[in-house]
Tab-separated table of C-alpha atoms and ligand atoms in Angstrom:
chain	number	residue	atom	x	y	z
P	37	MET	CA	7.131	-14.587	10.793
P	38	THR	CA	6.569	-17.922	13.567
P	39	THR	CA	7.583	-21.226	13.298
P	40	SER	CA	6.778	-22.645	16.295
P	41	ALA	CA	2.883	-22.289	16.269
P	42	GLN	CA	0.923	-24.383	19.136
P	43	CYS	CA	-0.417	-27.359	18.487
P	44	ASP	CA	-4.153	-25.806	18.289
P	45	PHE	CA	-5.186	-29.160	16.063
P	46	THR	CA	-5.737	-32.598	15.671
P	47	PHE	CA	-5.807	-34.149	12.367
P	48	PRO	CA	-7.631	-35.683	10.022
P	49	LEU	CA	-11.023	-33.757	10.811
P	50	SER	CA	-14.471	-35.032	11.070
P	51	ARG	CA	-14.879	-38.082	8.992
P	52	ARG	CA	-18.549	-37.155	7.960
P	53	GLY	CA	-18.791	-36.813	3.822
P	54	ASP	CA	-21.953	-34.584	4.589
P	55	VAL	CA	-21.688	-31.824	6.313
P	56	LEU	CA	-17.582	-29.104	5.819
P	57	PRO	CA	-16.115	-29.778	8.575
P	58	GLU	CA	-16.775	-26.277	10.961
P	59	GLU	CA	-12.997	-26.459	11.426
P	60	ALA	CA	-11.899	-25.678	7.578
P	61	ASP	CA	-13.685	-22.299	7.888
P	62	LEU	CA	-12.335	-21.119	11.055
P	63	LEU	CA	-8.555	-23.044	10.079
P	64	ARG	CA	-8.480	-20.745	6.710
P	65	ASP	CA	-9.905	-18.026	8.838
P	66	LYS	CA	-7.263	-17.642	11.428
P	67	HIS	CA	-5.211	-19.550	10.503
P	68	PRO	CA	-4.267	-20.735	7.338
P	69	VAL	CA	-1.384	-22.157	8.038
P	70	ALA	CA	-2.012	-24.705	11.258
P	71	LYS	CA	0.185	-26.446	13.917
P	72	VAL	CA	-1.780	-29.824	13.428
P	73	ARG	CA	-1.204	-33.057	15.352
P	74	THR	CA	-1.876	-36.068	12.746
P	75	LEU	CA	-2.502	-39.303	13.581
P	76	THR	CA	0.985	-40.646	14.974
P	77	GLY	CA	1.535	-38.206	16.700
P	78	ASP	CA	3.987	-35.262	15.015
P	79	GLU	CA	3.708	-32.295	14.637
P	80	ALA	CA	2.631	-30.750	10.752
P	81	TRP	CA	1.754	-27.762	9.040
P	82	LEU	CA	-1.851	-27.765	7.372
P	83	VAL	CA	-2.727	-25.308	4.582
P	84	SER	CA	-6.268	-24.269	4.055
P	85	SER	CA	-6.693	-21.337	2.064
P	86	TYR	CA	-6.833	-21.943	-1.551
P	87	ALA	CA	-4.000	-19.286	-1.924
P	88	LEU	CA	-1.608	-21.255	0.149
P	89	ALA	CA	-2.710	-24.391	-0.878
P	90	LYS	CA	-2.127	-24.129	-4.763
P	91	GLN	CA	2.047	-22.596	-3.805
P	92	VAL	CA	2.131	-25.979	-1.797
P	93	LEU	CA	0.985	-27.956	-4.509
P	94	GLU	CA	2.448	-26.420	-6.972
P	95	ASP	CA	6.353	-26.139	-5.482
P	96	GLU	CA	8.488	-29.156	-6.148
P	97	ARG	CA	10.206	-28.644	-2.908
P	98	PHE	CA	7.131	-29.667	-1.015
P	99	SER	CA	7.930	-33.702	-2.394
P	100	LEU	CA	5.910	-36.183	-2.421
P	101	LYS	CA	8.347	-38.972	-2.597
P	102	ASP	CA	10.063	-38.077	0.664
P	103	THR	CA	7.164	-38.318	2.417
P	104	ALA	CA	7.667	-42.264	2.438
P	105	ASN	CA	11.446	-41.913	3.594
P	106	PRO	CA	12.101	-43.464	7.437
P	107	GLY	CA	11.909	-41.190	10.012
P	108	VAL	CA	10.233	-38.327	9.023
P	109	PRO	CA	6.527	-36.708	10.164
P	110	ARG	CA	3.630	-38.291	9.032
P	111	GLN	CA	0.566	-37.511	8.854
P	112	TYR	CA	-0.395	-41.448	9.047
P	113	ALA	CA	1.937	-44.777	9.889
P	114	LEU	CA	3.236	-46.523	6.109
P	115	THR	CA	0.644	-48.838	5.244
P	116	ILE	CA	1.867	-50.226	1.878
P	117	PRO	CA	6.395	-49.942	0.463
P	118	PRO	CA	7.224	-46.987	0.548
P	119	GLU	CA	7.768	-46.908	-3.011
P	120	VAL	CA	4.709	-46.876	-4.426
P	121	VAL	CA	3.859	-43.095	-2.836
P	122	ASN	CA	6.247	-42.401	-5.652
P	123	ASN	CA	3.685	-43.993	-8.257
P	124	MET	CA	4.049	-41.388	-11.412
P	125	GLY	CA	7.751	-41.438	-10.798
P	126	ASN	CA	8.680	-44.699	-11.311
P	127	ILE	CA	6.242	-45.183	-14.132
P	128	ASN	CA	8.341	-41.840	-15.385
P	129	SER	CA	11.260	-43.631	-15.113
P	130	ALA	CA	10.280	-46.543	-15.555
P	131	GLY	CA	9.595	-45.755	-19.337
P	132	LEU	CA	6.235	-46.385	-18.873
P	133	ARG	CA	4.060	-43.260	-19.076
P	134	ASN	CA	3.753	-43.188	-22.338
P	135	ALA	CA	2.187	-46.521	-21.901
P	136	VAL	CA	-0.203	-45.765	-18.489
P	137	MET	CA	-1.648	-42.688	-19.654
P	138	LYS	CA	-2.647	-44.418	-22.767
P	139	THR	CA	-4.292	-46.323	-20.254
P	140	LEU	CA	-6.378	-43.243	-18.652
P	141	SER	CA	-7.069	-41.566	-21.756
P	142	PRO	CA	-11.119	-41.800	-22.560
P	143	ARG	CA	-9.683	-40.624	-25.384
P	144	ALA	CA	-7.676	-43.499	-26.419
P	145	ASP	CA	-10.979	-45.941	-26.354
P	146	LYS	CA	-13.352	-45.034	-28.499
P	147	GLU	CA	-15.781	-47.234	-27.411
P	148	LEU	CA	-15.728	-46.450	-23.736
P	149	GLY	CA	-18.160	-44.627	-23.525
P	150	GLY	CA	-20.688	-46.600	-25.169
P	151	TRP	CA	-19.302	-49.519	-22.384
P	152	LEU	CA	-19.733	-47.608	-19.602
P	153	GLU	CA	-22.761	-45.865	-20.312
P	154	ALA	CA	-24.238	-50.098	-20.858
P	155	GLU	CA	-22.488	-50.801	-17.260
P	156	ALA	CA	-24.560	-48.359	-15.481
P	157	HIS	CA	-27.426	-48.578	-16.897
P	158	ARG	CA	-27.286	-52.644	-15.871
P	159	LEU	CA	-26.788	-51.964	-12.673
P	160	ILE	CA	-29.849	-49.774	-13.098
P	161	ASP	CA	-31.436	-52.406	-14.831
P	162	ARG	CA	-30.892	-55.247	-12.058
P	163	LEU	CA	-32.064	-52.635	-8.739
P	164	VAL	CA	-35.312	-51.819	-10.340
P	165	ASP	CA	-35.732	-55.404	-10.547
P	166	GLN	CA	-35.148	-56.273	-7.213
P	167	GLY	CA	-36.344	-52.619	-5.884
P	168	PRO	CA	-36.555	-50.315	-3.533
P	169	PRO	CA	-34.455	-49.773	-1.023
P	170	ALA	CA	-31.209	-50.644	-1.984
P	171	ASP	CA	-27.602	-49.843	-1.248
P	172	LEU	CA	-25.691	-47.720	-3.690
P	173	ARG	CA	-22.169	-48.426	-2.323
P	174	ASP	CA	-22.751	-52.364	-2.961
P	175	GLY	CA	-25.396	-52.057	-5.911
P	176	PHE	CA	-23.693	-49.035	-8.171
P	177	THR	CA	-21.135	-47.868	-7.046
P	178	GLU	CA	-18.309	-50.279	-6.371
P	179	PRO	CA	-19.137	-52.717	-9.316
P	180	TYR	CA	-19.229	-49.585	-11.937
P	181	SER	CA	-16.127	-47.890	-10.162
P	182	ALA	CA	-14.885	-51.474	-9.948
P	183	ALA	CA	-15.200	-52.736	-13.203
P	184	LEU	CA	-14.084	-49.932	-15.410
P	185	HIS	CA	-10.373	-50.421	-13.879
P	186	CYS	CA	-10.808	-54.686	-14.845
P	187	ARG	CA	-10.938	-53.467	-17.847
P	188	LEU	CA	-8.452	-50.182	-17.950
P	189	LEU	CA	-6.176	-53.414	-17.164
P	190	GLY	CA	-7.467	-55.775	-18.992
P	191	ILE	CA	-8.542	-58.206	-16.101
P	192	PRO	CA	-11.830	-60.588	-15.558
P	193	THR	CA	-14.551	-57.899	-13.937
P	194	ASP	CA	-15.734	-61.052	-11.502
P	195	ASP	CA	-12.922	-60.519	-10.279
P	196	TRP	CA	-13.365	-56.893	-8.739
P	197	ARG	CA	-14.632	-57.812	-5.141
P	198	ARG	CA	-11.340	-59.476	-3.880
P	199	LEU	CA	-9.890	-56.401	-5.133
P	200	MET	CA	-12.254	-53.815	-4.102
P	201	SER	CA	-11.303	-55.651	-0.574
P	202	GLY	CA	-7.418	-55.045	-0.855
P	203	ILE	CA	-8.003	-51.540	-1.341
P	204	ASP	CA	-11.009	-51.235	2.430
P	205	LEU	CA	-7.337	-53.102	4.153
P	206	ALA	CA	-4.549	-50.839	2.060
P	207	PHE	CA	-6.244	-47.664	2.567
P	208	VAL	CA	-6.683	-48.148	5.947
P	209	THR	CA	-5.070	-45.136	8.200
P	210	SER	CA	-2.874	-46.423	11.699
P	211	PRO	CA	-1.279	-44.826	14.011
P	212	ALA	CA	0.501	-47.521	13.479
P	213	VAL	CA	1.382	-50.366	10.803
P	214	PHE	CA	-1.017	-52.858	11.758
P	215	GLU	CA	-0.505	-57.362	11.086
P	216	GLY	CA	-2.796	-57.216	8.386
P	217	SER	CA	-1.584	-54.812	5.660
P	218	THR	CA	1.879	-56.334	4.161
P	219	PRO	CA	0.090	-59.437	3.377
P	220	ASN	CA	-2.590	-57.554	2.271
P	221	TRP	CA	-0.416	-55.354	-0.061
P	222	TYR	CA	1.556	-58.504	-0.879
P	223	LYS	CA	-1.975	-61.098	-1.303
P	224	ASP	CA	-2.649	-58.930	-4.542
P	225	LEU	CA	0.415	-57.950	-5.948
P	226	GLY	CA	0.495	-61.790	-6.906
P	227	TYR	CA	-2.656	-61.858	-8.027
P	228	MET	CA	-1.579	-59.075	-10.576
P	229	LEU	CA	1.598	-61.050	-11.669
P	230	ASP	CA	-0.033	-64.534	-12.229
P	231	ARG	CA	-2.540	-62.232	-14.551
P	232	LEU	CA	0.556	-61.044	-15.875
P	233	ARG	CA	2.172	-64.466	-16.180
P	234	ALA	CA	-1.179	-66.333	-17.008
P	235	ASP	CA	-0.769	-68.757	-20.152
P	236	PRO	CA	-2.328	-68.001	-22.445
P	237	ALA	CA	-1.391	-63.702	-21.959
P	238	PRO	CA	-3.224	-60.785	-21.817
P	239	THR	CA	-4.481	-59.843	-24.817
P	240	GLU	CA	-6.423	-56.861	-23.124
P	241	GLY	CA	-5.758	-53.366	-21.247
P	242	LEU	CA	-2.860	-52.727	-19.550
P	243	LEU	CA	-2.320	-56.057	-18.532
P	244	GLY	CA	-1.747	-56.586	-22.043
P	245	ARG	CA	-0.252	-53.941	-23.219
P	246	PHE	CA	2.377	-54.911	-20.510
P	247	ALA	CA	2.568	-59.217	-21.261
P	248	GLU	CA	3.804	-57.476	-24.597
P	249	LEU	CA	6.194	-55.752	-23.191
P	250	ARG	CA	7.612	-58.867	-21.782
P	251	ARG	CA	8.018	-60.446	-25.115
P	252	SER	CA	9.061	-57.762	-26.830
P	253	PRO	CA	10.538	-54.840	-24.260
P	254	ASP	CA	11.666	-53.230	-28.044
P	255	VAL	CA	7.499	-51.902	-27.859
P	256	LEU	CA	8.383	-49.488	-25.175
P	257	GLU	CA	10.272	-47.773	-28.987
P	258	GLN	CA	7.935	-48.444	-31.056
P	259	ASP	CA	5.610	-46.381	-28.502
P	260	GLY	CA	7.432	-43.519	-28.624
P	261	LEU	CA	8.391	-43.924	-24.910
P	262	ASP	CA	12.154	-43.495	-24.224
P	263	GLN	CA	14.053	-45.698	-23.762
P	264	VAL	CA	15.367	-45.509	-20.203
P	265	GLY	CA	13.822	-49.090	-19.193
P	266	SER	CA	13.778	-50.553	-21.722
P	267	GLY	CA	14.604	-54.212	-21.568
P	268	GLN	CA	14.922	-53.686	-17.690
P	269	VAL	CA	11.869	-53.925	-16.116
P	270	SER	CA	10.460	-56.189	-13.617
P	271	ASP	CA	7.288	-57.825	-13.453
P	272	ASP	CA	7.233	-57.158	-9.954
P	273	LEU	CA	7.103	-52.805	-10.770
P	274	LEU	CA	4.904	-54.363	-14.224
P	275	ALA	CA	2.123	-55.529	-11.314
P	276	THR	CA	2.849	-52.777	-8.664
P	277	VAL	CA	1.713	-50.139	-11.439
P	278	ALA	CA	-1.056	-52.672	-11.738
P	279	LEU	CA	-2.162	-52.379	-8.592
P	280	SER	CA	-1.275	-49.511	-7.556
P	281	LEU	CA	-3.919	-47.733	-10.447
P	282	PHE	CA	-6.724	-49.820	-9.282
P	283	GLY	CA	-6.352	-48.997	-5.602
P	284	ALA	CA	-5.459	-45.524	-6.827
P	285	GLY	CA	-8.158	-44.530	-8.814
P	286	ALA	CA	-11.246	-47.230	-7.871
P	287	VAL	CA	-11.838	-46.598	-4.080
P	288	SER	CA	-11.465	-42.056	-5.891
P	289	THR	CA	-14.116	-42.914	-7.798
P	290	SER	CA	-16.784	-44.658	-6.523
P	291	ALA	CA	-15.919	-42.400	-3.436
P	292	PHE	CA	-16.559	-39.404	-5.460
P	293	LEU	CA	-18.979	-40.346	-7.136
P	294	LEU	CA	-21.365	-41.415	-4.126
P	295	HIS	CA	-21.043	-37.640	-2.677
P	296	ALA	CA	-22.199	-36.633	-5.959
P	297	ILE	CA	-25.248	-39.040	-5.412
P	298	ILE	CA	-25.033	-37.798	-2.044
P	299	ALA	CA	-26.203	-34.046	-2.736
P	300	LEU	CA	-27.630	-34.615	-5.963
P	301	VAL	CA	-30.306	-36.827	-3.931
P	302	GLN	CA	-30.427	-34.082	-0.913
P	303	GLN	CA	-31.073	-30.967	-3.911
P	304	PRO	CA	-33.971	-32.779	-5.825
P	305	GLU	CA	-34.161	-29.696	-8.689
P	306	LEU	CA	-30.302	-30.114	-9.248
P	307	ALA	CA	-30.917	-33.636	-10.789
P	308	GLU	CA	-33.854	-32.146	-12.346
P	309	ARG	CA	-32.427	-29.836	-14.411
P	310	LEU	CA	-29.620	-31.801	-15.353
P	311	ARG	CA	-32.379	-33.851	-16.907
P	312	ARG	CA	-33.942	-30.996	-18.330
P	313	GLU	CA	-30.427	-30.461	-20.163
P	314	PRO	CA	-28.291	-33.045	-19.661
P	315	ALA	CA	-26.117	-30.495	-21.561
P	316	VAL	CA	-24.932	-29.246	-17.696
P	317	ILE	CA	-23.974	-32.459	-17.335
P	318	GLY	CA	-20.215	-31.766	-17.424
P	319	ARG	CA	-20.240	-28.140	-15.497
P	320	ALA	CA	-22.248	-29.561	-12.679
P	321	VAL	CA	-19.575	-32.874	-12.542
P	322	ASP	CA	-17.140	-30.013	-12.163
P	323	GLU	CA	-19.059	-28.775	-9.073
P	324	LEU	CA	-19.915	-31.611	-7.593
P	325	LEU	CA	-16.093	-32.423	-7.113
P	326	ARG	CA	-15.589	-28.367	-5.883
P	327	TYR	CA	-18.033	-29.810	-3.335
P	328	ASN	CA	-16.866	-33.600	-2.481
P	329	LEU	CA	-15.672	-34.270	1.182
P	330	SER	CA	-14.181	-37.758	-0.872
P	331	ILE	CA	-10.104	-37.095	0.869
P	332	GLY	CA	-10.976	-37.813	3.904
P	333	ASP	CA	-7.312	-36.976	4.846
P	334	ALA	CA	-4.708	-34.297	3.659
P	335	LEU	CA	-2.416	-34.086	0.359
P	336	PRO	CA	1.278	-34.551	2.523
P	337	ARG	CA	5.259	-32.665	1.060
P	338	LEU	CA	7.848	-33.296	2.585
P	339	ALA	CA	9.545	-29.797	2.822
P	340	LEU	CA	13.051	-30.261	1.073
P	341	ALA	CA	13.736	-26.304	2.319
P	342	ASP	CA	13.110	-23.948	4.524
P	343	VAL	CA	10.193	-22.164	2.491
P	344	GLN	CA	7.374	-19.193	3.077
P	345	VAL	CA	3.470	-20.212	3.277
P	346	GLY	CA	1.774	-17.461	3.965
P	347	GLU	CA	3.021	-15.826	7.982
P	348	VAL	CA	4.374	-19.526	8.374
P	349	LEU	CA	8.006	-20.514	7.644
P	350	VAL	CA	8.297	-23.990	7.270
P	351	ARG	CA	11.983	-25.264	8.080
P	352	GLN	CA	12.836	-27.992	5.659
P	353	GLY	CA	12.156	-31.600	6.490
P	354	GLU	CA	8.792	-30.412	8.657
P	355	LEU	CA	5.838	-32.379	7.043
P	356	VAL	CA	3.049	-30.176	5.815
P	357	LEU	CA	-0.647	-30.978	4.450
P	358	VAL	CA	-2.764	-29.477	1.879
P	359	LEU	CA	-6.340	-29.375	2.507
P	360	ILE	CA	-8.432	-29.356	0.342
P	361	GLU	CA	-11.711	-29.161	1.205
P	362	GLY	CA	-10.020	-25.537	2.728
P	363	ALA	CA	-9.371	-24.184	-0.656
P	364	ASN	CA	-12.522	-25.512	-2.443
P	365	TYR	CA	-14.083	-24.123	-0.772
P	366	ASP	CA	-12.176	-20.583	-0.275
P	367	PRO	CA	-15.052	-17.814	-1.470
P	368	GLU	CA	-11.829	-15.990	-2.644
P	369	VAL	CA	-12.095	-18.174	-5.220
P	370	PHE	CA	-15.711	-20.009	-4.943
P	371	PRO	CA	-18.704	-17.238	-3.978
P	372	HIS	CA	-20.541	-18.201	-1.779
P	373	PRO	CA	-18.938	-21.761	-1.844
P	374	GLU	CA	-22.069	-24.224	0.203
P	375	LYS	CA	-23.749	-23.597	-2.708
P	376	ILE	CA	-23.520	-25.672	-5.192
P	377	ASP	CA	-23.767	-23.876	-8.100
P	378	PHE	CA	-23.960	-25.409	-11.925
P	379	ASP	CA	-22.989	-21.857	-13.721
P	380	ARG	CA	-19.820	-20.642	-11.308
P	381	GLU	CA	-18.208	-18.829	-13.925
P	382	THR	CA	-14.879	-20.720	-13.018
P	383	ASN	CA	-14.234	-23.275	-11.217
P	384	PRO	CA	-10.894	-23.774	-10.925
P	385	HIS	CA	-10.819	-26.481	-7.445
P	386	LEU	CA	-7.943	-28.963	-5.998
P	387	ALA	CA	-10.288	-32.617	-6.138
P	388	PHE	CA	-7.631	-34.155	-8.726
P	389	GLY	CA	-5.361	-31.921	-6.743
P	390	ALA	CA	-2.137	-29.527	-8.912
P	391	GLY	CA	1.073	-29.482	-10.150
P	392	GLN	CA	3.783	-32.665	-10.643
P	393	HIS	CA	1.207	-34.263	-9.033
P	394	PHE	CA	-2.292	-33.699	-10.364
P	395	CYS	CA	-4.229	-35.990	-10.818
P	396	PRO	CA	-3.016	-38.390	-14.635
P	397	ALA	CA	-6.571	-39.556	-14.875
P	398	SER	CA	-8.932	-36.337	-14.328
P	399	ALA	CA	-10.349	-36.524	-17.710
P	400	LEU	CA	-11.010	-40.473	-17.466
P	401	GLY	CA	-12.442	-39.416	-13.798
P	402	ARG	CA	-14.832	-36.579	-15.203
P	403	THR	CA	-16.191	-39.213	-17.554
P	404	HIS	CA	-17.089	-41.967	-15.644
P	405	ALA	CA	-19.275	-39.684	-13.610
P	406	GLU	CA	-21.061	-37.585	-16.347
P	407	ILE	CA	-22.314	-41.167	-17.143
P	408	ALA	CA	-23.380	-42.649	-13.848
P	409	LEU	CA	-25.444	-39.608	-12.455
P	410	GLN	CA	-26.664	-39.403	-15.855
P	411	ALA	CA	-28.081	-42.330	-16.333
P	412	LEU	CA	-29.050	-42.274	-12.056
P	413	VAL	CA	-31.035	-38.890	-13.012
P	414	GLU	CA	-32.602	-40.487	-15.717
P	415	ARG	CA	-33.309	-43.795	-14.760
P	416	LEU	CA	-34.448	-43.317	-11.204
P	417	PRO	CA	-36.163	-39.533	-10.465
P	418	ALA	CA	-37.138	-40.375	-7.814
P	419	LEU	CA	-33.896	-40.827	-5.953
P	420	ARG	CA	-33.981	-40.246	-2.215
P	421	LEU	CA	-31.710	-41.149	0.361
P	422	ALA	CA	-33.823	-43.688	2.316
P	423	LEU	CA	-33.301	-42.424	6.650
P	424	PRO	CA	-31.635	-39.294	7.891
P	425	VAL	CA	-28.878	-37.498	6.247
P	426	GLU	CA	-26.957	-38.125	9.447
P	427	GLN	CA	-27.813	-41.353	9.948
P	428	LEU	CA	-25.191	-42.215	7.012
P	429	ALA	CA	-22.369	-44.163	9.125
P	430	TRP	CA	-19.004	-42.706	8.243
P	431	ARG	CA	-15.519	-44.964	8.299
P	432	PRO	CA	-13.096	-44.581	10.917
P	433	GLY	CA	-9.830	-44.256	9.701
P	434	PHE	CA	-9.927	-44.629	6.701
P	435	ILE	CA	-8.263	-42.196	2.916
P	436	LYS	CA	-11.657	-41.339	2.187
P	437	ARG	CA	-14.773	-39.951	3.398
P	438	LEU	CA	-16.587	-43.098	2.970
P	439	PRO	CA	-20.991	-43.616	4.249
P	440	GLU	CA	-20.422	-47.334	4.960
P	441	ARG	CA	-23.792	-47.701	2.939
P	442	LEU	CA	-26.222	-45.840	1.120
P	443	PRO	CA	-30.273	-47.553	0.820
P	444	LEU	CA	-31.666	-45.050	-1.559
P	445	LEU	CA	-34.785	-45.672	-2.502
P	446	TRP	CA	-37.196	-43.950	-5.444
S	769	HEM	C1	-12.963	-38.706	-9.449
S	769	HEM	C2	-12.237	-39.307	-9.854
S	769	HEM	C3	-10.762	-39.072	-9.098
S	769	HEM	C4	-10.089	-38.065	-8.036
S	769	HEM	C5	-10.415	-37.007	-7.866
S	769	HEM	C6	-8.682	-38.348	-8.137
S	769	HEM	C7	-8.008	-37.305	-7.027
S	769	HEM	C8	-6.866	-37.508	-6.823
S	769	HEM	C9	-5.947	-36.887	-6.788
S	769	HEM	C10	-6.252	-35.365	-5.647
S	769	HEM	C11	-4.295	-36.104	-7.401
S	769	HEM	C12	-2.794	-35.905	-5.666
S	769	HEM	C13	-2.308	-36.513	-5.153
S	769	HEM	C14	-1.336	-35.684	-4.503
S	769	HEM	O1	-0.738	-34.224	-4.992
S	769	HEM	O2	-1.136	-36.073	-3.458
S	769	HEM	C15	-4.720	-38.340	-7.673
S	769	HEM	C16	-3.247	-38.584	-8.465
S	769	HEM	C17	-3.276	-39.280	-8.676
S	769	HEM	N1	-4.395	-40.572	-8.664
S	769	HEM	FE1	-5.998	-39.798	-9.379
S	769	HEM	N2	-8.199	-39.361	-9.229
S	769	HEM	C18	-9.616	-40.463	-9.610
S	769	HEM	C19	-8.987	-40.891	-10.785
S	769	HEM	C20	-8.547	-41.750	-10.620
S	769	HEM	C21	-8.486	-42.780	-10.824
S	769	HEM	C22	-9.361	-42.563	-12.304
S	769	HEM	C23	-6.596	-42.677	-11.558
S	769	HEM	C24	-6.131	-44.556	-11.921
S	769	HEM	C25	-7.144	-45.670	-12.826
S	769	HEM	C26	-5.909	-42.237	-10.479
S	769	HEM	C27	-4.784	-42.605	-10.206
S	769	HEM	C28	-4.560	-41.356	-9.615
S	769	HEM	C29	-2.533	-41.600	-9.549
S	769	HEM	C30	-1.487	-42.353	-9.653
S	769	HEM	C31	-2.311	-40.457	-9.883
S	769	HEM	C32	-0.809	-40.229	-8.395
S	769	HEM	C33	-0.179	-38.624	-9.866
S	769	HEM	C34	1.528	-38.547	-8.900
S	769	HEM	O3	1.259	-38.936	-7.889
S	769	HEM	O4	1.732	-38.189	-9.701
S	769	HEM	N3	-7.210	-40.927	-10.784
S	769	HEM	N4	-5.735	-37.757	-7.872
């Protein structure tokens, strides 16, 4: 048992999203719970095997909410208001869970599949009109993901660019708080407040539900929600929920789609299989989720008690970082993890996390990617990188590994 291993690694690992950082395998094999130094200079335990990652994520003595406390060790500076870290906790305690979960459920919106398909084809039509090469991030993944989130919230699609540029700043990972972070957040929060209070009031999406709630707080009860927050939910909280869902969702879906496209265009036989056997798309997306390296940092948790994790006794108050790529490439669970295999018998990957904070929109994230990827492989069968993969420019200092541009030919 040890509590004082040397800080041998600095974290985060490489920003490149096309190759597994070499430290990931080394850490998992030799030091599955390793002491690392983070961007802020704090110490943390980096957990990189599947079994231990799952243990930490499923044990509520490892808290996400408490990572926002003042004075605790950090992965990077907190550049969003601390209460936003406990997003789902706030949603639950305000009695808004059902309204939010309904918004995030692809099954609750019968027209969603057809709408996503039309949106994907509209964007591909535009790419085809303009001709190759084209940047699929600007021309496809971002507008497609953002449009979905505008629909979910019930805000005009034309506003997507201003919201996406707010995210670019909100999710910067920095050793220290920077000047633009607070005004950036409050500018976008102001936008959501204006939409919520608009006259006429919004009628669509989550903001439509929230507008109804503002008019008659007892809709919480009609929705079958608990009554904890009935009549007491502030506009600020409603706008914060809307903004943080846009942020969490648009950046995650767009980033994953970029990674999935990069993987498919490098292995055309996989895209060919999807054209021949469209029924494989569900399993294919799950495997691409396992394989993708979009989570650029690690999932942070603060230990609320002394807890044994593998060979290390993690002490109360210490920061634990769960390395998702470590878990998802663990050969104990995923034989030949470096291979994209649509036929894996089981695929219990952790791309959506695990435990209490498991992504509440995993079904939506899957549907979004399945429709986009199927449309791309069918419409653009010769899709390929316009430059060597090593030339992709990966964004530094951001919560996701993102290529700044994804220039493709077809
Ligand atoms: C492919 C797409 C997506 C991926 C890979 C993804 C991944 C994740 C992961 C790994 C977590 C766990 C974070 C943690 O444990 O610390 C998470 C949580 C979360 N995700 Fe997603 N996500 C996706 C799509 C979305 C979408 C579309 C939304 C909303 C519109 C969303 C909203 C959230 C929220 C609110 C949480 C916090 C849950 C909590 O704290 O209990 N995600 N997501």
